[in-house]
Coordinates of C-alpha atoms in Angstrom, one line a residue:
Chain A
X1144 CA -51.6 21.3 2.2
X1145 CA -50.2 19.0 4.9
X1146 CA -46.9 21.1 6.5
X1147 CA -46.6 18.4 9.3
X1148 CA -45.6 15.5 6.1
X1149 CA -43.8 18.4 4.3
X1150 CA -41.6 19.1 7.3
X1151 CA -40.9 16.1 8.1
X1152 CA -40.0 14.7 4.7
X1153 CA -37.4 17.8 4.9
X1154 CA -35.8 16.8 8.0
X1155 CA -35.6 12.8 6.6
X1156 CA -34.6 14.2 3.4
X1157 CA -31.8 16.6 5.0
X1158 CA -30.5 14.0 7.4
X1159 CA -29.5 11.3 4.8
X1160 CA -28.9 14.2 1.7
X1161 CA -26.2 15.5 4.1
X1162 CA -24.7 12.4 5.8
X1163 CA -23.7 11.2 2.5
X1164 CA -22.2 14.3 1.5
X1165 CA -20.4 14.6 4.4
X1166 CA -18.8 11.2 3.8
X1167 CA -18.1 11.8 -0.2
X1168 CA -16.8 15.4 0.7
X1169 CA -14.3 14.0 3.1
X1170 CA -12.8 11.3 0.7
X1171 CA -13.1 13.8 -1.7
X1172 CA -11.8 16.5 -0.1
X1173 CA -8.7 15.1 1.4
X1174 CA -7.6 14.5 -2.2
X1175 CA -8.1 17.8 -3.8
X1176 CA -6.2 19.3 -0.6
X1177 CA -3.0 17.0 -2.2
X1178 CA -3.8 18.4 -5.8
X1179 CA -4.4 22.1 -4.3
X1180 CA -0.8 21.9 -2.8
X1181 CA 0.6 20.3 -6.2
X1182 CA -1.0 23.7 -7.8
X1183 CA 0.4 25.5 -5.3
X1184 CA 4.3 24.3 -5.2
X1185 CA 4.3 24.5 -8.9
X1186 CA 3.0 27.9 -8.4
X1187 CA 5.5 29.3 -6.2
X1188 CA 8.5 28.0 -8.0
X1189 CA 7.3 29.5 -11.2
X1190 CA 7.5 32.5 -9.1
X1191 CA 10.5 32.6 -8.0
Chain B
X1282 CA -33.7 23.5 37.6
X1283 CA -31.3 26.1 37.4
X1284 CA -31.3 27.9 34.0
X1285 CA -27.7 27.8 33.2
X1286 CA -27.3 24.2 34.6
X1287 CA -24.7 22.5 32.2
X1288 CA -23.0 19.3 31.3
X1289 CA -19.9 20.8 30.0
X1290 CA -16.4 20.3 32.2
X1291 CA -12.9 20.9 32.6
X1292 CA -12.6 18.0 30.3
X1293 CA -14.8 20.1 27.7
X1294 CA -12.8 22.9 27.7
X1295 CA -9.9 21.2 27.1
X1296 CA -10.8 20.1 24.6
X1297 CA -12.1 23.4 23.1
X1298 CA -8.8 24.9 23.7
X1299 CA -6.8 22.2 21.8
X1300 CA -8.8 21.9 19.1
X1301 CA -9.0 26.0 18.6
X1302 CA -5.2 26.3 18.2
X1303 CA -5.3 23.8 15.3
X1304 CA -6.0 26.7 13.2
X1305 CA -3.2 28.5 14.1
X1306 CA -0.6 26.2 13.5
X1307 CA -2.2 25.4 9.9
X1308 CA -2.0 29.5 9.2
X1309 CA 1.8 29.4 10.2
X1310 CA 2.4 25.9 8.1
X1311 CA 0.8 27.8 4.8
X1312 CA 2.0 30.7 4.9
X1313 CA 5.5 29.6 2.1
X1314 CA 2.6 29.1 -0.5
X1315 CA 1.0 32.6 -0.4
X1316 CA 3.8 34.5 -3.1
X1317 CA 1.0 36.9 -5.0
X1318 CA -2.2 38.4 -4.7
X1319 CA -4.5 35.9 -6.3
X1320 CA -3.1 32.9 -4.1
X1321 CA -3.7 34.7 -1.3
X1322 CA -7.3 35.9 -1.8
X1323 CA -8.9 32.9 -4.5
X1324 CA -5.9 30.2 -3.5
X1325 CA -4.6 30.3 -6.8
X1326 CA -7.6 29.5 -8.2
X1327 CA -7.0 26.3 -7.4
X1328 CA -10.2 25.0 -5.6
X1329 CA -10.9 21.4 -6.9
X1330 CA -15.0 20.3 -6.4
X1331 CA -15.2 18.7 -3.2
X1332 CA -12.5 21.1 -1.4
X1333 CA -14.6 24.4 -2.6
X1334 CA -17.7 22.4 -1.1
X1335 CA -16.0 21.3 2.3
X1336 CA -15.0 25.4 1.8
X1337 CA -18.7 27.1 1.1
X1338 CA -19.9 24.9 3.6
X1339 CA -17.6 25.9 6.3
X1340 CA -18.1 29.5 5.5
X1341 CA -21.8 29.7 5.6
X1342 CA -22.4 27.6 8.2
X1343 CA -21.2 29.3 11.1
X1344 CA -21.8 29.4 14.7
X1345 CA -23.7 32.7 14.0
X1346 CA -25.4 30.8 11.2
X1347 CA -26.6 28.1 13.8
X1348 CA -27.3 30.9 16.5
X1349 CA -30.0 32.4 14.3
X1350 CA -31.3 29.6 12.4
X1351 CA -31.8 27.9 16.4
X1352 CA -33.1 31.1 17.0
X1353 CA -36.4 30.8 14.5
X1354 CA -37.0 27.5 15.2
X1355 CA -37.0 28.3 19.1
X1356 CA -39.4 31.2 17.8
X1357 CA -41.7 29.8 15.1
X1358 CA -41.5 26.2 15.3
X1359 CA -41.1 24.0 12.0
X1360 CA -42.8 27.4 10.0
X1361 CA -39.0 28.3 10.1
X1362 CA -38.2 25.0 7.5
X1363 CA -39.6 27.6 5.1
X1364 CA -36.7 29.8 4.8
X1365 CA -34.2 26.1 4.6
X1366 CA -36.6 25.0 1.4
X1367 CA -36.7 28.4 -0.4
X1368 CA -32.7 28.6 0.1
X1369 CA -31.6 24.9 -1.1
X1370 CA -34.3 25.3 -3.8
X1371 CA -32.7 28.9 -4.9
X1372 CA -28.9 27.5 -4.5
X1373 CA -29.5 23.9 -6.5
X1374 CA -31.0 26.6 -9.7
X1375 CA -28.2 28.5 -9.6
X1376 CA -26.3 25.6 -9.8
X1377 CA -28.5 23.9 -12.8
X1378 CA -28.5 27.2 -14.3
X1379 CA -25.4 28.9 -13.3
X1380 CA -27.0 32.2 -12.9
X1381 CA -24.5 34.7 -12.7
X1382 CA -21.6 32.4 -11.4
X1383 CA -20.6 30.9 -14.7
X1384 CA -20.5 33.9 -16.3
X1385 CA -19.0 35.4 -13.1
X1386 CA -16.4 32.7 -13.2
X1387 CA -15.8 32.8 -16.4
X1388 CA -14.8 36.6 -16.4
X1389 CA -11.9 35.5 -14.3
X1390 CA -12.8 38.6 -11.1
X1391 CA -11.4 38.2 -8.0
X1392 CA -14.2 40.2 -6.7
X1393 CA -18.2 41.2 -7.6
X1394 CA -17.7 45.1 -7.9
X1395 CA -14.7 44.3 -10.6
X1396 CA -16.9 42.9 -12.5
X1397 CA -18.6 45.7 -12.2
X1398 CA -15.6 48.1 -13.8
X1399 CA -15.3 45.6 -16.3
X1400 CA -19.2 46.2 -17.6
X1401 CA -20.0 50.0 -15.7
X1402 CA -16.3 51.8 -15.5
X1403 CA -13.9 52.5 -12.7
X1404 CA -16.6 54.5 -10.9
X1405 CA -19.3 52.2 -10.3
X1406 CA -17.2 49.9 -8.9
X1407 CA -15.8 52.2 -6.2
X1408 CA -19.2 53.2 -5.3
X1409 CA -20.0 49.4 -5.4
X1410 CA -16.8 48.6 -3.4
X1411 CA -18.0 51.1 -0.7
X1412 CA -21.3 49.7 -0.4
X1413 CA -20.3 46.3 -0.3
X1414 CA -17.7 46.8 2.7
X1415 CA -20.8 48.9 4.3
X1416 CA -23.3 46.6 4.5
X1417 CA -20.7 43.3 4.6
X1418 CA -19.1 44.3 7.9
X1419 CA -22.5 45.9 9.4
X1420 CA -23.8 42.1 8.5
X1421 CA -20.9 41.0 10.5
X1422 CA -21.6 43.3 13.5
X1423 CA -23.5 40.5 15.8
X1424 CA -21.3 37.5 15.0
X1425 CA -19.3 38.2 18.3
X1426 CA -22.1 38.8 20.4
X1427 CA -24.2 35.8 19.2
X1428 CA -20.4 33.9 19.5
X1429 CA -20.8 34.9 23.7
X1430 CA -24.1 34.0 24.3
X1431 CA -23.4 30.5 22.9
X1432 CA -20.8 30.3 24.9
X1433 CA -22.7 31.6 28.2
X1434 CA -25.6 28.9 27.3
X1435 CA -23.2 26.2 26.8
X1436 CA -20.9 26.7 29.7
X1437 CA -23.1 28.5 32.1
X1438 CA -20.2 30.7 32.4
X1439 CA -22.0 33.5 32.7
X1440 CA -19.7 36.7 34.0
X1441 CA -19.5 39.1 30.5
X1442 CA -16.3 40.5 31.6
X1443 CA -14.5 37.8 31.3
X1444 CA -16.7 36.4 28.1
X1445 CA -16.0 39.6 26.2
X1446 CA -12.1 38.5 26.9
X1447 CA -12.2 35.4 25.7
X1448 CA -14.2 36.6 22.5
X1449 CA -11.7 39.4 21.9
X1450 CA -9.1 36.3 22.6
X1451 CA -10.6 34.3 19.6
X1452 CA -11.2 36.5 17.3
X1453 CA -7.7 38.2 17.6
X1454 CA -6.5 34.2 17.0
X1455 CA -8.8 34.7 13.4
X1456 CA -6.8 37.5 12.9
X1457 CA -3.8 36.3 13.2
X1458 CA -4.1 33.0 11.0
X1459 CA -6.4 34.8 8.4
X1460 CA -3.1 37.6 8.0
X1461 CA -0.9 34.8 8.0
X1462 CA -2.3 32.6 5.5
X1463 CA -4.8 33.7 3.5
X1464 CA -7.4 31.8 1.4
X1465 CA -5.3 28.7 1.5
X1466 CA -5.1 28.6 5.6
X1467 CA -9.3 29.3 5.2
X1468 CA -10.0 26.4 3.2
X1469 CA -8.1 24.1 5.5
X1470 CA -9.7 25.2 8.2
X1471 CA -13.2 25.3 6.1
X1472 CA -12.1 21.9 5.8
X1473 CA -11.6 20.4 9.0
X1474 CA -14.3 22.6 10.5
X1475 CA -17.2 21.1 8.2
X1476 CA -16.3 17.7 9.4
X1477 CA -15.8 18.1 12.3
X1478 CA -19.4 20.3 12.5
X1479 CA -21.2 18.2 10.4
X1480 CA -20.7 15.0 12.4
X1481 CA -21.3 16.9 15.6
X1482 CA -24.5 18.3 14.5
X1483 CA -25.6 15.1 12.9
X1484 CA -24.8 13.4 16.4
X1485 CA -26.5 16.1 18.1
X1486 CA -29.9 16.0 16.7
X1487 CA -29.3 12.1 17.4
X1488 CA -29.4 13.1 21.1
X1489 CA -32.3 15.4 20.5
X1490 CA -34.6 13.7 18.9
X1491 CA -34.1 10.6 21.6
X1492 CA -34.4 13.0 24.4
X1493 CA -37.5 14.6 22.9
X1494 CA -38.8 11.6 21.3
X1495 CA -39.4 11.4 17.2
X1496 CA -43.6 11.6 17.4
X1497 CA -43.6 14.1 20.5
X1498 CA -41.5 16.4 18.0
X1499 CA -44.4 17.1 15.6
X1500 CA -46.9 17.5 19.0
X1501 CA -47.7 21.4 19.0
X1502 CA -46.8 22.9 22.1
X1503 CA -49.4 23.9 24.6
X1504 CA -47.7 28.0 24.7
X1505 CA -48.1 28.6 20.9
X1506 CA -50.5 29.4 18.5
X1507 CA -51.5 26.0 16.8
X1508 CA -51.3 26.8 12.9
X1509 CA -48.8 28.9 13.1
X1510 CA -46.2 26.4 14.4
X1511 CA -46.0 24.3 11.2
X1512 CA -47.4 26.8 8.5
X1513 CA -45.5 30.1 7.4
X1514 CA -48.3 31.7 5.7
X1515 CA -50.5 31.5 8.5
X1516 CA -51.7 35.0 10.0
X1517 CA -50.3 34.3 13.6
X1518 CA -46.8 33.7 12.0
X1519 CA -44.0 35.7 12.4
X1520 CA -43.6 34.9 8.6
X1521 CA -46.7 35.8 6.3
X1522 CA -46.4 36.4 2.5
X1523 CA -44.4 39.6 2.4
X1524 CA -41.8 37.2 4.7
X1525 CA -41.8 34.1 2.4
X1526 CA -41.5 36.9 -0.8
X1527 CA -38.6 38.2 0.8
X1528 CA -36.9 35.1 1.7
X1529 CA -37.1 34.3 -2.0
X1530 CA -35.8 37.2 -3.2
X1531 CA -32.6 37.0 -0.2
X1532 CA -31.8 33.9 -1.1
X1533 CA -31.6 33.7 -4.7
X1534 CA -29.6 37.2 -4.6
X1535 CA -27.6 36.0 -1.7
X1536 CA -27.2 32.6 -3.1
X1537 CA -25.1 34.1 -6.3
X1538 CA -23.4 37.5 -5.0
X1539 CA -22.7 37.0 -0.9
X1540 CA -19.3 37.7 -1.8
X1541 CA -17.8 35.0 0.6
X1542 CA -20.1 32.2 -0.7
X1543 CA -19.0 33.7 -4.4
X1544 CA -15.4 33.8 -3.4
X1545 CA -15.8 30.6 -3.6
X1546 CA -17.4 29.6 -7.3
X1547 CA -14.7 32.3 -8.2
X1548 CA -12.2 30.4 -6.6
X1549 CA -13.1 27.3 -8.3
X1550 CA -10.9 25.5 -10.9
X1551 CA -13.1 26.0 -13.9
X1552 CA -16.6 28.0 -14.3
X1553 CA -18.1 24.4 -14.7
X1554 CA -16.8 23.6 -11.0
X1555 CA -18.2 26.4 -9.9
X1556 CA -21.7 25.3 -11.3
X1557 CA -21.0 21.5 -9.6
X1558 CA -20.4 23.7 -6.5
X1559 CA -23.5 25.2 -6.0
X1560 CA -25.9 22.1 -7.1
X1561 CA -24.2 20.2 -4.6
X1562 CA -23.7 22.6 -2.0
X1563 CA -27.7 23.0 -2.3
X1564 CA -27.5 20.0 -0.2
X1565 CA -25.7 21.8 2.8
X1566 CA -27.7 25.1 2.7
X1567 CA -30.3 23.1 3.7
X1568 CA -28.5 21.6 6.6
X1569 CA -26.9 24.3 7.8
X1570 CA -30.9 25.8 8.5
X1571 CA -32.9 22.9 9.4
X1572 CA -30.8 21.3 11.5
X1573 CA -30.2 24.4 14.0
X1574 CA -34.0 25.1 13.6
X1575 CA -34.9 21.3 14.8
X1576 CA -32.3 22.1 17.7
X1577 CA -34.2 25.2 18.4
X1578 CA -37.6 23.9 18.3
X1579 CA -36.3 20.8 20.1
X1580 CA -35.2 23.3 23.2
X1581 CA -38.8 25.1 23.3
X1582 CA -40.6 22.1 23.5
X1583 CA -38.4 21.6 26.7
X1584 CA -38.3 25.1 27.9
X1585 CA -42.1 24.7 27.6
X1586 CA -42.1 21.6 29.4
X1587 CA -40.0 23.1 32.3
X1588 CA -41.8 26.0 34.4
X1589 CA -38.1 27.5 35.8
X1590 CA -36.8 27.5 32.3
X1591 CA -40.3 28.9 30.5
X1592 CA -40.6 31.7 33.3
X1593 CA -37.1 33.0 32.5
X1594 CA -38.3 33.4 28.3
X1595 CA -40.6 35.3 30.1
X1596 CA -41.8 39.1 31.2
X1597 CA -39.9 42.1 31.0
X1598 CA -36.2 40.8 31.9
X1599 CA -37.1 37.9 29.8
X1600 CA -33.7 36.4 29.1
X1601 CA -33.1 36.7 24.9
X1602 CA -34.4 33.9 22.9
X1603 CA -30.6 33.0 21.6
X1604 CA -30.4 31.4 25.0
X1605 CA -33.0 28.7 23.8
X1606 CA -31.0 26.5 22.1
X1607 CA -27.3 26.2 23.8
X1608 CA -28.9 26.0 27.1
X1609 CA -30.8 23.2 26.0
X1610 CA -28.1 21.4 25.0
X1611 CA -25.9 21.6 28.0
X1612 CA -28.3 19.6 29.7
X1613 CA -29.0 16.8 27.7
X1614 CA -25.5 16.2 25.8
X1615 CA -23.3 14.1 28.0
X1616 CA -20.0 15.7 28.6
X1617 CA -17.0 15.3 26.6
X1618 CA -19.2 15.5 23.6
X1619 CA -20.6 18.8 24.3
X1620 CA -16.7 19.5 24.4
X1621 CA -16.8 18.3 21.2
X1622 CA -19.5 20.3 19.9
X1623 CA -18.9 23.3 21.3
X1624 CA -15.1 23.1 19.4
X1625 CA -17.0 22.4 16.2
X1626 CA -19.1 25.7 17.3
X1627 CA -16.0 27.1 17.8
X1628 CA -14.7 26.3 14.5
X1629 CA -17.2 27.5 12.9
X1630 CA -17.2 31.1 14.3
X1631 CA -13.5 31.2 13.7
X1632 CA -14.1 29.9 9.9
X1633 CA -16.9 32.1 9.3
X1634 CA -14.9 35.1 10.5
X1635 CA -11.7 34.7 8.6
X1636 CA -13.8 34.3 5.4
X1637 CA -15.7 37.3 5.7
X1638 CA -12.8 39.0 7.0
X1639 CA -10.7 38.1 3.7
X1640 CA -13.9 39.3 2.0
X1641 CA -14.2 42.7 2.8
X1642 CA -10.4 43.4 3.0
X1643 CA -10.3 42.3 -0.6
X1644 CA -12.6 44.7 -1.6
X1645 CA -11.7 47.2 0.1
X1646 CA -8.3 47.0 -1.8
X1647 CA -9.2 45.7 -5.0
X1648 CA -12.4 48.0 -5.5
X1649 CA -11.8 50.8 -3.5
X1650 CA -8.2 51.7 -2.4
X1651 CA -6.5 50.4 -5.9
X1652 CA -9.3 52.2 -8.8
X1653 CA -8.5 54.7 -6.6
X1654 CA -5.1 54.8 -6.8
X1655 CA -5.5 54.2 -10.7
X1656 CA -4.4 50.8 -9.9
X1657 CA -0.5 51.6 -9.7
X1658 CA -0.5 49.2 -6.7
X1659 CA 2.3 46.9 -6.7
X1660 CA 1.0 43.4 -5.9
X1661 CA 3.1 43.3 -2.7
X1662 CA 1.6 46.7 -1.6
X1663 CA -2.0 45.0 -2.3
X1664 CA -0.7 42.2 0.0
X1665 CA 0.1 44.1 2.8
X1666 CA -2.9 46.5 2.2
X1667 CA -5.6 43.7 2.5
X1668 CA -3.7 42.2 5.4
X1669 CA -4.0 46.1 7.5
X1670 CA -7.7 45.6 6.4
X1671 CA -8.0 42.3 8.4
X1672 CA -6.7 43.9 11.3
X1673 CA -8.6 47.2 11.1
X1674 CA -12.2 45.1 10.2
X1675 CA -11.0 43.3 13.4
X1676 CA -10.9 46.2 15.7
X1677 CA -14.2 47.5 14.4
X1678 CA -15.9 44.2 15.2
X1679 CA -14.5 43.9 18.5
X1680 CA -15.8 47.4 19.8
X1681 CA -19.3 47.1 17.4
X1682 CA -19.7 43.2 18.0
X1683 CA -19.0 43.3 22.1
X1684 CA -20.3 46.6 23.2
X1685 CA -24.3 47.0 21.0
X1686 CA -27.0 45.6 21.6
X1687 CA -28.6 43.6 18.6
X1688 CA -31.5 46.4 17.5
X1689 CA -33.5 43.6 15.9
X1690 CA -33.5 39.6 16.3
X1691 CA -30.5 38.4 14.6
X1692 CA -31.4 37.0 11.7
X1693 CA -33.5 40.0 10.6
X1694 CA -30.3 42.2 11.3
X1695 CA -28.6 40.2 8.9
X1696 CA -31.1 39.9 6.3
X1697 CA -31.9 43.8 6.3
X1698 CA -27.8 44.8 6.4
X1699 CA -27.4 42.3 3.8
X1700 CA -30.3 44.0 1.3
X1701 CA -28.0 47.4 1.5
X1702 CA -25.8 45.3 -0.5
X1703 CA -27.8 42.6 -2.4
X1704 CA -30.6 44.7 -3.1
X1705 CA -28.1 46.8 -5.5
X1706 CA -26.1 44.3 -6.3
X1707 CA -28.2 41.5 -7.5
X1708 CA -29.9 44.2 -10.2
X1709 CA -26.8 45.4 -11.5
X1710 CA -24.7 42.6 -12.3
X1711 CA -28.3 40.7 -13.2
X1712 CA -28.9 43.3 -15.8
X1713 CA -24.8 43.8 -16.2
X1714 CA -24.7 40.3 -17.7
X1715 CA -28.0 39.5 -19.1
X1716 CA -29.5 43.5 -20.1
X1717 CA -27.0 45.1 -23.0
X1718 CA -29.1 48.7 -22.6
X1719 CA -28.2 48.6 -18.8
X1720 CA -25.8 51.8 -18.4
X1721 CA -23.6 52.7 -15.7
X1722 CA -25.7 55.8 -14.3
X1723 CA -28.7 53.3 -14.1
X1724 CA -26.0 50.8 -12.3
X1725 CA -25.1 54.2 -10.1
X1726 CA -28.9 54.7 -9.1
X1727 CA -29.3 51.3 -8.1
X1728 CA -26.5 50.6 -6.1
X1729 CA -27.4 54.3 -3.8
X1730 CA -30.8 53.1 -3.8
X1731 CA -30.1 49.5 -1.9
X1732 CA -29.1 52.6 1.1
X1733 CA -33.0 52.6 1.5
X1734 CA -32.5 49.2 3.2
X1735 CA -30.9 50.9 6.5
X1736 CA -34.2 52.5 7.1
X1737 CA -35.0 48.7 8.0
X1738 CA -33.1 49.5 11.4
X1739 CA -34.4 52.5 12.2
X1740 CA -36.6 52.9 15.6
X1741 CA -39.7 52.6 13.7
X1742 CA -39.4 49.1 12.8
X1743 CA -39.8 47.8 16.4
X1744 CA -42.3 47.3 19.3
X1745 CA -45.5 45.3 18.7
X1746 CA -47.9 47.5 17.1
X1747 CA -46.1 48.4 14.2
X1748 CA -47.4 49.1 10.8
X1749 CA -46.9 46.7 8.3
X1750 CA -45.1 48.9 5.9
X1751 CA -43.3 50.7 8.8
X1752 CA -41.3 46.4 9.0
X1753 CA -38.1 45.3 8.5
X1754 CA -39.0 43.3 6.0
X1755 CA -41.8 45.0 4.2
X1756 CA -39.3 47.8 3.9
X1757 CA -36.5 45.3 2.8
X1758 CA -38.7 43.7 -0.4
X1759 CA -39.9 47.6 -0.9
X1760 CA -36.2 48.2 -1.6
X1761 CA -35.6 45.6 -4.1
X1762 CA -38.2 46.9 -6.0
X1763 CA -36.8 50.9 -6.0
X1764 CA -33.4 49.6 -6.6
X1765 CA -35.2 47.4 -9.8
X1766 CA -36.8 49.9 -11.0
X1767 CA -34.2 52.6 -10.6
X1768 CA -32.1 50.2 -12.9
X1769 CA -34.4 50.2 -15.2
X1770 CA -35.1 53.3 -15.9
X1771 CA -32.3 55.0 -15.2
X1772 CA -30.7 52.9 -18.1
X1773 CA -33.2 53.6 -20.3
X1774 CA -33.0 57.4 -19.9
X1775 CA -29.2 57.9 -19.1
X1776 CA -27.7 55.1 -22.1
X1777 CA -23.8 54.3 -22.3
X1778 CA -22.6 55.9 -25.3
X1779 CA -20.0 52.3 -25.7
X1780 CA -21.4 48.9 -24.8
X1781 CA -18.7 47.3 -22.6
X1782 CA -16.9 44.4 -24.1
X1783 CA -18.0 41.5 -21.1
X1784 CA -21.5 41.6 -22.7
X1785 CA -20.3 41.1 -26.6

């Protein structure tokens, strides 16, 4: 087994894996915060 | 070249320090939405996909996360990938799968010993409760310390006076935000603090691999032994088969019952979210290990290339090998970035912390203090209870965290305090919700049995002639298998007399 190709097709793989994540979690993200605090609002009045 | 020689300056701090209090102001601004219990420790359950990913990320990668992961790649070279593969591999099955988190989910529990009421009775999940706290703020112990050597590396600030203050300072900041606003104030912060880290760590191996150079990367160093370097079933690894067996095992059991990771799928809006979460979040494991590890073997190739810096790895006051990595990179990242960086480091211990600190405060309450109290606790007194839990867990760190020694390197500590837990845990709620013979004195035996995983601490397990069954680890996998078996058999020889209604 070749661990020097293995290892480095992790460290490829993680680098671009993770950079687009990054950028589909933050678009992402930054709308389900809105929805969270929709929840959340509608949550607390129900409460009170 | 002097060993704490740094880039960071009064420009960096600054920066540090305004970017810390941004968690502050978000507990303060959150805290009108926390009315009951459940928004306060599972936000409602409101946790949409790409928030509860942005949130699991956050959580598990902290600065303690990168400390130890640095910390075996400084150590063992690219054998240390090993650990980041079997993890991602373990967290994207239980996300095809959903091994135990659907069902988990599903079952509506705020925390993993209520399931266990729910399948065992009231008394296995006290017992369960108790053992989870145990071994989840043990597991917590080193965060601080870890937290101050970063910051001595990074700074070359290196009086501990003054670094146990400003540790203390931090963590009472946590504290304060965590009390304030619960899960809601954690995910925001989870939030900001995986962007932030994530582009900082991406930009920081950028700087890396240029100043180490991409080919010179995969060179073996001239100090270590060859085939060990790259392969973690070599003899001269640190690692060997009873290692990678044991990884395997951690991760898969970790991966679906460390409480603050599960918090999270538990959190989520439906069980099929939760699923989403972990295949994508697969993805993240993976960087949260290999990149630290690349920064870690990144700063022994450059240790090893500087005689000051290799002679002070070495010999009797050899200086710990945590110091690898952050005192690498405060001499090659220009300043102002390292600023930067060592905010998103900053972050990250504060976003671990409040996690695991809402963690084991909810369990204490919800599986320990209310079965106990027959569950007559208003949800207001359940409130305030998990709150005084923050603050007590808090005081315990501080005095544990800033004042021991770490007995073991760091990321075997963590492993080993985290079987007390797993170990018992992964076989009950495995054969909870997959076994209909398993019976609650079977799920008793099991959880008392992961207690064999302390003797992974004990005095025996260091020095470097030590027996291989007399290891950390060899004890560790040994556990596993007790707490199996006492599962097993004490089911089969102790049956409930009523099958519980979560497995119908």
């Amino acid at each position: 087994m070749n661990w020097v190709i293995l290892w480095k097709f992790v460290l490829i793989f993680t680098f671009f894996a993770y950079s687009i994540l990054v950028i589909v979690v933050f678009f992402g993200g930054i709308k389900n915060i809105i929805e969270m605090f929709k929840d959340l609002t509608e949550s607390a009045k129900q409460s009170e | 070249m002097d060993v704490f020689a740094t880039n960071f300056s009064t420009i960096d701090w600054i920066i540090v320090f305004v970017y810390i209090c941004i968690p502050l102001a978000i507990g303060i601004a959150v805290r009108k939405y926390i009315k009951q219990l459940s928004d306060f420790i599972v936000a409602g359950r409101t946790l949409r996909l790409f928030l509860a990913i942005a949130t699991m990320a956050g959580t598990e990668l902290g600065l303690v996360t990168v400390m130890y992961n640095s910390e075996l790649g400084f150590r063992n070279g690219f054998s240390a990938f090993h650990v980041a593969l079997i993890e991602s591999v373990c967290i994207l099955a239980i996300g095809l799968t959903g091994f135990i988190v659907y069902r988990l989910r599903q079952l509506r529990v705020m925390t993993i010993p209520e399931f266990y009421e729910k399948r065992f009775g009231r008394k296995t999940r006290i017992i369960g409760g108790v053992i989870l706290a145990l071994g989840g703020i043990l597991n917590m112990g080193l965060f601080l310390q870890a937290g101050a050597r970063f910051m001595m590396g990074v700074t070359g600030y290196i009086n501990p006076a003054g670094l146990k203050l400003f540790m203390s300072a931090m963590l009472i900041m946590v504290l304060i935000y965590t009390v304030l606003g619960g899960m809601v104030s954690v995910v925001l912060n989870d939030f900001l603090q995986f962007i932030v880290l994530s582009v900082g760590m991406l930009i920081g191996s950028y700087f890396i691999i240029d100043r180490i150079g991409w080919e010179k990367l995969f060179e073996i160093p001239a100090a270590v032994d060859k085939t060990s370097w790259f392969n973690p079933l070599s003899e001269g690894a640190d690692f060997g088969i009873i290692y990678v067996t044991f990884m395997v095992i951690t991760s898969l059991a970790a991966g679906a019952l460390w409480q603050s990771a599960t918090l999270r799928a538990l959190a989520a809006k439906t069980p099929k979210v939760a699923k989403q979460l972990y295949t994508w979040s697969s993805i993240s494991f993976m960087a949260r290990r290999v990149i630290p590890m690349l920064w870690g073997i990144g700063a022994f190739i450059f240790v090893s290339q500087t005689p000051e810096l290799f002679m002070a790895f070495q010999g009797t006051d050899a200086l710990n090998t945590q110091f690898g990595m952050p005192i690498f990179i405060a001499k090659i990242i220009p300043t102002g970035f390292l600023g930067l960086l060592t905010a998103g480091m900053f972050a990250a211990f504060m976003s671990t912390h409040d996690s695991y600190l809402l963690s084991w405060s909810s369990v204490i309450t919800q599986d320990i203090i209310a079965p106990i109290k027959k569950n007559e606790l208003s949800d207001k007194m359940r409130l305030v209870i998990t709150r005084v839990c923050i603050v007590c867990i808090g005081i315990f760190l501080l005095i544990w965290g800033l004042w021991f020694e770490a007995p073991v390197s760091l990321w075997n500590y963590m492993a080993v305090t985290g079987t007390i837990y797993l170990s018992g845990a992964f076989s009950v709620i495995v054969a909870g919700l997959y076994w209909k013979k398993a019976s609650s004195t079977g799920a008793v035996i099991a959880l008392f049995a992961g207690l064999l995983a302390i003797l992974g601490l004990g005095p025996w397990t260091r020095g470097d002639n030590v027996s291989w069954y007399f290891t950390d680890v060899f004890i560790s996998v040994m556990t596993y298998i007790i707490v199996f078996s006492g599962m097993i058999i004490g089911s089969l020889m102790f049956p409930d007399k009523k099958i519980a209604e979560v497995t119908k």
